[in-house]
Short mmCIF file of C-alpha atoms in Angstrom, two decimals:
data_model
loop_
_atom_site.label_atom_id
_atom_site.label_comp_id
_atom_site.label_asym_id
_atom_site.label_seq_id
_atom_site.Cartn_x
_atom_site.Cartn_y
_atom_site.Cartn_z
CA MET A 1 39.98 117.60 108.47
CA SER A 2 36.77 118.72 110.16
CA ASP A 3 34.36 121.05 108.39
CA GLY A 4 36.03 124.40 107.97
CA GLU A 5 39.36 123.48 109.54
CA LEU A 6 42.78 122.28 108.41
CA THR A 7 44.93 120.69 111.13
CA ALA A 8 48.47 119.40 111.43
CA ALA A 9 47.10 115.87 111.04
CA ASP A 10 45.80 116.82 107.57
CA VAL A 11 49.19 117.91 106.20
CA PRO A 12 50.33 114.44 104.96
CA ALA A 13 47.09 114.07 102.98
CA LEU A 14 47.38 117.61 101.63
CA ALA A 15 50.95 116.85 100.49
CA ALA A 16 49.92 113.54 98.90
CA GLY A 17 47.14 115.30 97.00
CA ALA A 18 49.59 117.96 95.88
CA MET A 19 51.79 115.18 94.47
CA LEU A 20 48.86 113.74 92.51
CA TYR A 21 48.16 117.12 90.93
CA SER A 22 51.84 117.81 90.17
CA PRO A 23 53.27 114.59 88.70
CA SER A 24 56.58 116.19 87.75
CA LEU A 25 57.35 116.86 91.42
CA ALA A 26 59.68 114.61 93.43
CA PRO A 27 58.36 113.86 96.96
CA SER A 28 61.60 115.09 98.56
CA SER A 29 60.94 118.61 97.26
CA LEU A 30 57.96 118.89 99.62
CA GLU A 31 59.69 117.74 102.80
CA THR A 32 60.81 121.15 104.08
CA THR A 33 57.44 122.77 103.40
CA VAL A 34 55.55 119.86 104.98
CA ALA A 35 57.66 120.21 108.15
CA TRP A 36 57.17 123.99 108.18
CA LEU A 37 53.39 123.81 107.79
CA THR A 38 53.05 120.96 110.32
CA ASP A 39 55.00 122.98 112.88
CA LEU A 40 52.92 126.12 112.28
CA LEU A 41 49.62 124.27 112.62
CA GLY A 42 50.89 122.39 115.66
CA ARG A 43 51.69 125.67 117.41
CA SER A 44 48.81 127.84 116.22
CA GLY A 45 46.05 125.23 116.14
CA PRO A 46 43.57 124.52 113.33
CA LEU A 47 43.42 126.87 110.35
CA ARG A 48 40.07 128.13 109.09
CA LEU A 49 39.41 126.72 105.60
CA VAL A 50 36.39 128.51 104.18
CA PRO A 51 34.60 128.94 100.85
CA PRO A 52 34.91 132.49 99.49
CA ARG A 53 31.18 133.09 99.89
CA ALA A 54 31.49 132.53 103.66
CA LEU A 55 33.39 135.81 104.01
CA PRO A 56 31.98 139.34 103.80
CA PRO A 57 32.14 140.27 100.10
CA GLN A 58 34.45 143.25 100.62
CA VAL A 59 37.24 141.30 102.39
CA GLY A 60 40.54 141.72 100.55
CA CYS A 61 42.16 138.56 99.18
CA ALA A 62 45.40 137.59 97.45
CA ALA A 63 46.64 134.52 95.60
CA VAL A 64 49.91 133.06 96.83
CA CYS A 65 52.31 130.56 95.31
CA VAL A 66 55.94 129.59 94.79
CA ILE A 67 57.27 130.78 91.44
CA GLY A 68 60.41 129.38 89.89
CA SER A 69 62.29 126.13 90.32
CA GLY A 70 61.42 123.46 92.86
CA ALA A 71 65.04 122.36 92.83
CA ALA A 72 66.13 125.91 93.66
CA LEU A 73 63.63 125.98 96.54
CA ALA A 74 65.20 122.81 97.94
CA ASP A 75 68.71 124.24 97.56
CA LEU A 76 67.79 127.65 98.99
CA PRO A 77 65.00 127.04 101.54
CA PRO A 78 62.82 129.94 102.65
CA THR A 79 63.76 131.73 105.84
CA GLY A 80 60.05 131.89 106.66
CA ASP A 81 59.09 135.52 106.09
CA GLU A 82 59.24 135.76 102.28
CA PHE A 83 55.52 135.22 101.71
CA VAL A 84 54.44 137.60 104.46
CA THR A 85 56.80 140.18 102.97
CA ALA A 86 55.20 139.71 99.56
CA VAL A 87 51.66 140.00 100.92
CA ARG A 88 52.45 143.13 102.97
CA GLU A 89 54.01 144.83 99.98
CA LEU A 90 51.02 143.85 97.83
CA GLU A 91 48.76 145.47 100.44
CA ARG A 92 50.78 148.66 100.14
CA LEU A 93 50.60 148.67 96.35
CA SER A 94 46.91 147.84 96.12
CA GLY A 95 45.82 149.94 99.08
CA THR A 96 43.74 147.07 100.49
CA ALA A 97 44.36 144.88 103.54
CA VAL A 98 44.50 141.14 102.84
CA GLY A 99 41.98 139.32 105.03
CA ALA A 100 42.25 135.90 103.36
CA VAL A 101 44.60 134.06 101.00
CA LEU A 102 44.11 131.36 98.41
CA PRO A 103 46.47 129.17 96.39
CA LEU A 104 47.21 130.39 92.89
CA SER A 105 47.39 126.69 92.01
CA ALA A 106 46.18 123.88 94.27
CA ALA A 107 49.09 121.61 93.37
CA THR A 108 52.84 121.28 93.94
CA VAL A 109 54.42 123.02 96.92
CA SER A 110 52.08 125.91 96.13
CA ALA A 111 49.21 123.90 97.63
CA LEU A 112 50.93 123.89 101.03
CA VAL A 113 52.50 127.34 101.18
CA PRO A 114 49.20 129.30 101.24
CA ALA A 115 48.16 127.40 104.38
CA ALA A 116 51.45 128.38 106.02
CA VAL A 117 50.98 131.99 104.95
CA ALA A 118 47.42 132.05 106.33
CA CYS A 119 48.79 130.76 109.65
CA GLN A 120 51.46 133.47 109.71
CA LEU A 121 49.00 136.24 108.85
CA GLY A 122 46.23 134.95 111.13
CA VAL A 123 43.68 134.94 108.29
CA PRO A 124 41.50 132.20 106.74
CA LEU A 125 42.62 130.03 103.84
CA LEU A 126 40.08 130.03 101.02
CA ASP A 127 38.94 126.64 99.74
CA ALA A 128 39.47 127.67 96.13
CA ASP A 129 42.27 128.34 93.67
CA GLY A 130 42.88 129.73 90.21
CA MET A 131 43.89 126.59 88.32
CA GLY A 132 42.48 123.44 89.94
CA ARG A 133 45.83 121.83 89.08
CA THR A 134 49.00 123.55 87.86
CA PHE A 135 49.76 125.38 84.62
CA ALA A 136 53.00 126.89 83.39
CA LEU A 137 52.22 130.62 83.54
CA ILE A 138 50.73 132.77 86.28
CA HIS A 139 47.99 134.20 84.06
CA HIS A 140 46.73 130.69 83.24
CA THR A 141 43.97 131.05 85.80
CA SER A 142 40.22 131.15 85.98
CA MET A 143 40.57 134.63 87.51
CA HIS A 144 42.30 135.86 84.37
CA LEU A 145 39.55 134.29 82.23
CA ALA A 146 37.03 136.17 84.38
CA GLY A 147 38.82 139.46 83.78
CA LEU A 148 40.67 139.96 87.09
CA PRO A 149 44.12 141.57 86.69
CA VAL A 150 47.13 139.56 87.81
CA THR A 151 48.99 142.71 88.89
CA PRO A 152 50.05 144.50 90.92
CA LEU A 153 52.09 141.56 92.10
CA VAL A 154 55.09 141.12 94.35
CA VAL A 155 57.79 138.45 94.38
CA ALA A 156 59.99 138.25 97.49
CA GLY A 157 63.16 136.16 97.55
CA ALA A 158 65.18 134.36 100.20
CA THR A 159 67.89 136.95 99.51
CA GLY A 160 65.82 139.62 101.29
CA GLU A 161 65.04 141.38 98.01
CA SER A 162 61.68 141.78 96.33
CA VAL A 163 60.32 142.76 92.93
CA SER A 164 56.97 144.43 92.27
CA LEU A 165 55.32 144.54 88.89
CA ARG A 166 52.41 146.09 86.99
CA VAL A 167 51.59 145.07 83.44
CA PRO A 168 48.77 146.12 81.09
CA ASP A 169 48.75 142.66 79.47
CA ALA A 170 48.74 139.63 81.78
CA TRP A 171 50.94 137.48 79.54
CA ARG A 172 53.80 139.94 80.01
CA ALA A 173 54.07 139.16 83.73
CA ASP A 174 55.92 135.86 83.33
CA ALA A 175 58.20 137.25 80.64
CA LEU A 176 59.25 140.14 82.86
CA LEU A 177 59.59 138.00 86.00
CA ARG A 178 61.79 135.28 84.48
CA SER A 179 65.10 137.14 84.79
CA SER A 180 64.17 138.48 88.22
CA ILE A 181 63.54 134.97 89.53
CA ASP A 182 66.99 133.90 88.41
CA ALA A 183 68.52 136.87 90.20
CA LEU A 184 66.56 136.12 93.39
CA GLY A 185 68.08 132.63 93.60
CA GLY A 186 65.87 130.59 91.30
CA TRP A 187 62.57 130.88 93.17
CA GLY A 188 60.38 133.52 94.78
CA ALA A 189 57.33 134.00 96.99
CA LEU A 190 54.54 135.36 94.81
CA ALA A 191 51.54 137.37 95.96
CA ALA A 192 49.22 138.43 93.14
CA TYR A 193 45.61 138.95 92.00
CA PRO A 194 44.59 141.45 94.70
CA CYS A 195 40.80 141.26 94.80
CA THR A 196 37.79 140.88 97.09
CA ALA A 197 36.11 137.77 98.46
CA ALA A 198 33.14 138.52 96.20
CA GLU A 199 35.42 138.52 93.15
CA VAL A 200 37.08 135.27 94.23
CA ALA A 201 33.66 133.68 94.69
CA THR A 202 32.70 134.39 91.07
CA SER A 203 36.06 133.74 89.40
CA ALA A 204 38.11 131.11 91.29
CA LEU A 205 37.55 127.34 91.25
CA PRO A 206 35.74 126.19 94.41
CA GLY A 207 36.58 123.32 96.77
CA THR A 208 40.04 122.58 95.40
CA VAL A 209 41.96 122.57 98.69
CA SER A 210 39.59 120.16 100.43
CA ARG A 211 39.64 118.01 97.29
CA LEU A 212 43.43 117.68 97.62
CA VAL A 213 43.02 116.40 101.17
CA GLU A 214 40.37 113.90 100.05
CA ALA A 215 42.54 112.64 97.20
CA GLY A 216 45.58 112.47 99.47
CA ARG A 217 43.69 110.32 101.95
CA VAL A 218 42.87 107.90 99.15
CA LEU A 219 46.53 107.68 98.16
CA LEU A 220 47.67 107.19 101.75
CA GLY A 221 44.89 104.74 102.57
CA SER A 222 45.69 102.00 100.07
CA ARG A 223 48.54 100.64 97.95
CA ASP A 224 46.26 98.52 95.77
CA PRO A 225 46.14 100.29 92.38
CA ASP A 226 42.62 99.16 91.53
CA THR A 227 41.31 100.40 94.86
CA VAL A 228 43.15 103.70 94.47
CA VAL A 229 41.73 104.34 90.99
CA ALA A 230 38.19 103.43 92.03
CA ARG A 231 38.30 105.70 95.08
CA LEU A 232 39.89 108.58 93.16
CA ALA A 233 37.10 108.31 90.59
CA ALA A 234 34.62 109.22 93.33
CA VAL A 235 36.73 112.21 94.43
CA ASN A 236 37.80 113.78 91.13
CA GLY A 237 36.52 111.72 88.20
CA CYS A 238 39.83 109.90 87.67
CA ARG A 239 39.85 107.17 85.01
CA ARG A 240 42.46 104.65 83.88
CA VAL A 241 43.39 104.95 80.21
CA GLY A 242 45.53 101.82 80.29
CA ARG A 243 48.03 99.69 82.19
CA GLY A 244 51.33 98.69 80.70
CA ARG A 245 55.11 98.62 80.86
CA ILE A 246 57.31 101.49 79.82
CA VAL A 247 59.28 100.35 76.78
CA ALA A 248 60.91 103.61 75.67
CA LEU A 249 61.93 106.98 77.06
CA GLU A 250 62.88 109.70 74.60
CA HIS A 251 64.43 112.65 76.41
CA LEU A 252 64.75 116.15 74.96
CA SER A 253 63.75 114.87 71.55
CA ARG A 254 62.40 118.13 70.18
CA PRO A 255 63.04 121.87 70.63
CA ALA A 256 60.98 123.69 73.24
CA ASP A 257 58.74 126.69 72.74
CA ALA A 258 60.77 129.60 74.06
CA THR A 259 57.72 131.09 75.80
CA ILE A 260 57.24 128.17 78.20
CA PRO A 261 60.05 126.51 80.21
CA THR A 262 59.71 122.90 79.08
CA HIS A 263 61.78 119.86 78.18
CA PRO A 264 59.92 117.95 75.44
CA SER A 265 60.19 114.18 75.65
CA SER A 266 58.07 111.08 75.21
CA VAL A 267 57.25 107.89 77.08
CA VAL A 268 56.00 104.79 75.29
CA VAL A 269 53.88 102.28 77.24
CA GLU A 270 52.97 98.85 75.86
CA GLN A 271 49.71 97.74 77.39
CA VAL A 272 49.55 94.36 79.11
CA GLY A 273 46.75 91.80 78.85
CA SER A 274 44.37 91.24 75.98
CA ASP A 275 44.38 94.91 74.97
CA ALA A 276 47.74 95.29 73.24
CA ARG A 277 47.51 98.97 72.40
CA GLN A 278 50.55 101.22 72.51
CA LEU A 279 50.26 104.42 74.53
CA ARG A 280 52.55 107.33 73.77
CA LEU A 281 52.78 110.10 76.37
CA GLU A 282 54.04 113.52 75.34
CA LEU A 283 55.85 115.33 78.14
CA ARG A 284 56.75 118.95 78.70
CA SER A 285 56.85 120.12 82.34
CA GLU A 286 53.97 117.65 82.73
CA VAL A 287 52.29 114.98 80.61
CA VAL A 288 50.41 117.07 78.05
CA ALA A 289 48.94 114.35 75.81
CA VAL A 290 48.28 110.62 75.53
CA PHE A 291 48.03 108.92 72.15
CA SER A 292 46.53 105.42 71.92
CA ASP A 293 47.73 103.66 68.78
CA GLY A 294 48.26 107.12 67.28
CA SER A 295 44.86 108.55 68.24
CA LEU A 296 44.72 111.45 70.70
CA THR A 297 42.97 110.07 73.79
CA ALA A 298 43.57 112.78 76.40
CA ALA A 299 45.37 116.12 76.48
CA ALA A 300 45.92 119.22 78.58
CA PRO A 301 44.07 120.67 80.37
CA ASP A 302 43.26 117.10 81.45
CA LEU A 303 45.59 116.15 84.29
CA ILE A 304 47.53 113.08 83.17
CA THR A 305 49.57 111.18 85.72
CA LEU A 306 51.16 107.77 86.22
CA LEU A 307 50.56 105.33 89.08
CA ASP A 308 53.34 102.86 89.90
CA VAL A 309 51.32 99.63 89.88
CA GLU A 310 53.81 97.56 91.86
CA ARG A 311 54.16 100.11 94.68
CA GLY A 312 50.73 101.70 94.51
CA VAL A 313 52.08 105.27 94.53
CA ILE A 314 52.16 108.18 92.10
CA ALA A 315 55.27 107.94 89.90
CA PRO A 316 57.14 111.26 89.50
CA LEU A 317 58.12 111.87 85.89
CA ASP A 318 61.83 112.07 86.70
CA SER A 319 61.76 108.56 88.26
CA LEU A 320 60.51 106.61 85.23
CA TRP A 321 62.50 103.67 83.82
CA PRO A 322 61.95 101.15 81.03
CA GLY A 323 60.23 98.12 82.48
CA ASP A 324 58.15 100.04 85.03
CA LEU A 325 54.55 98.82 85.20
CA VAL A 326 52.26 101.87 85.32
CA ASP A 327 48.64 102.88 85.17
CA VAL A 328 48.05 105.90 82.94
CA LEU A 329 45.44 108.01 84.75
CA VAL A 330 43.43 110.95 83.45
CA ILE A 331 41.66 113.42 85.74
CA PRO A 332 39.34 115.94 84.07
CA ALA A 333 40.00 119.62 84.68
CA HIS A 334 37.33 122.04 85.85
CA PRO A 335 34.81 122.64 83.02
CA VAL A 336 36.01 126.25 82.61
CA TRP A 337 39.21 124.92 81.02
CA TYR A 338 37.38 123.34 78.08
CA SER A 339 36.02 126.59 76.68
CA ALA A 340 37.45 127.70 73.36
CA GLU A 341 39.28 130.62 75.00
CA ALA A 342 40.82 128.45 77.71
CA LEU A 343 41.88 125.71 75.30
CA THR A 344 43.67 128.29 73.21
CA MET A 345 45.63 129.22 76.30
CA VAL A 346 46.36 125.80 77.87
CA GLY A 347 45.12 123.15 75.43
CA PRO A 348 47.05 120.83 73.09
CA ALA A 349 47.93 123.55 70.58
CA SER A 350 49.67 125.58 73.29
CA HIS A 351 52.09 122.65 73.58
CA GLY A 352 52.68 122.29 69.86
CA ILE A 353 50.08 119.55 69.32
CA THR A 354 47.82 121.00 66.64
CA LEU A 355 44.88 118.65 67.14
CA ASP A 356 41.41 119.26 68.54
CA HIS A 357 41.02 118.31 72.16
CA PRO A 358 39.04 115.02 72.49
CA ARG A 359 36.35 116.86 74.48
CA ARG A 360 35.83 119.38 71.65
CA ARG A 361 35.45 116.92 68.79
#
């Protein structure tokens, strides 16, 4: 990736970084999108990747992502025009042309799709996003914290149908969209947060797309876990909480909060070596907390992920087995997520863990 450009050669690193920032995602779920984006960049040439402040302040922007189930996306692949359809309808509703797009969340398949959409529209991709990782609900963004409205928004489906929405309260958007996503086939192409480049510059999280490529290059460049952790530390502040073997998996052990689609479970890791601590990982749609001998060591919005020590690759949560040797890694979120308001929204208590975040003690 040269300064200001994303090329077809950068797609594997972008996908690897997206896996790091979405540890619940299986690599196979990205294959179709990786092929799609690689083909688009191969035919159209490099894509402009620019910071929001590099654009005229009045340029219209929109956040783009996949909403719904990754499994549904794999079963019902996009025909290719869903995201353009969503953006064009959002332009009609907002009355403003979209001259640049950004990821709603720079993680999962939603880190790749905005680049494909920018190629299709012939507009720049902004090197910024609203989450810096991924959260469960579409108003869990720095733009929402800054006061930008999530709607009007549009969701287009592979069925050729689309849904548009306006809400006075941002939290209602997900509640109203849930049944529509099911009817559209389990996933949809979302275009939301219509705003200007000036508003993105003051509300979104900067540099998150290029950071994914940097992190992905680290993951692709070495299979030695110690080397990977040391190099990731320089890119995103990653630290190893501990290394150990998985000794227990407890699936669906507790009821889920009805407001967030989760499957509560736990993973217990016995550390190896002289430090014989026991690590307990609490899982929802991601790892939301790590306890070390019963003490809360890290928690959302920290990004917590597992590295398969023997293979030197990120371990998806649905691939874990007793006996696996793993590094438990913690990557700090953007500082905006540690404010009192943000922690109320995405911190430990939002996942049913009524303890102060370690950074707020």
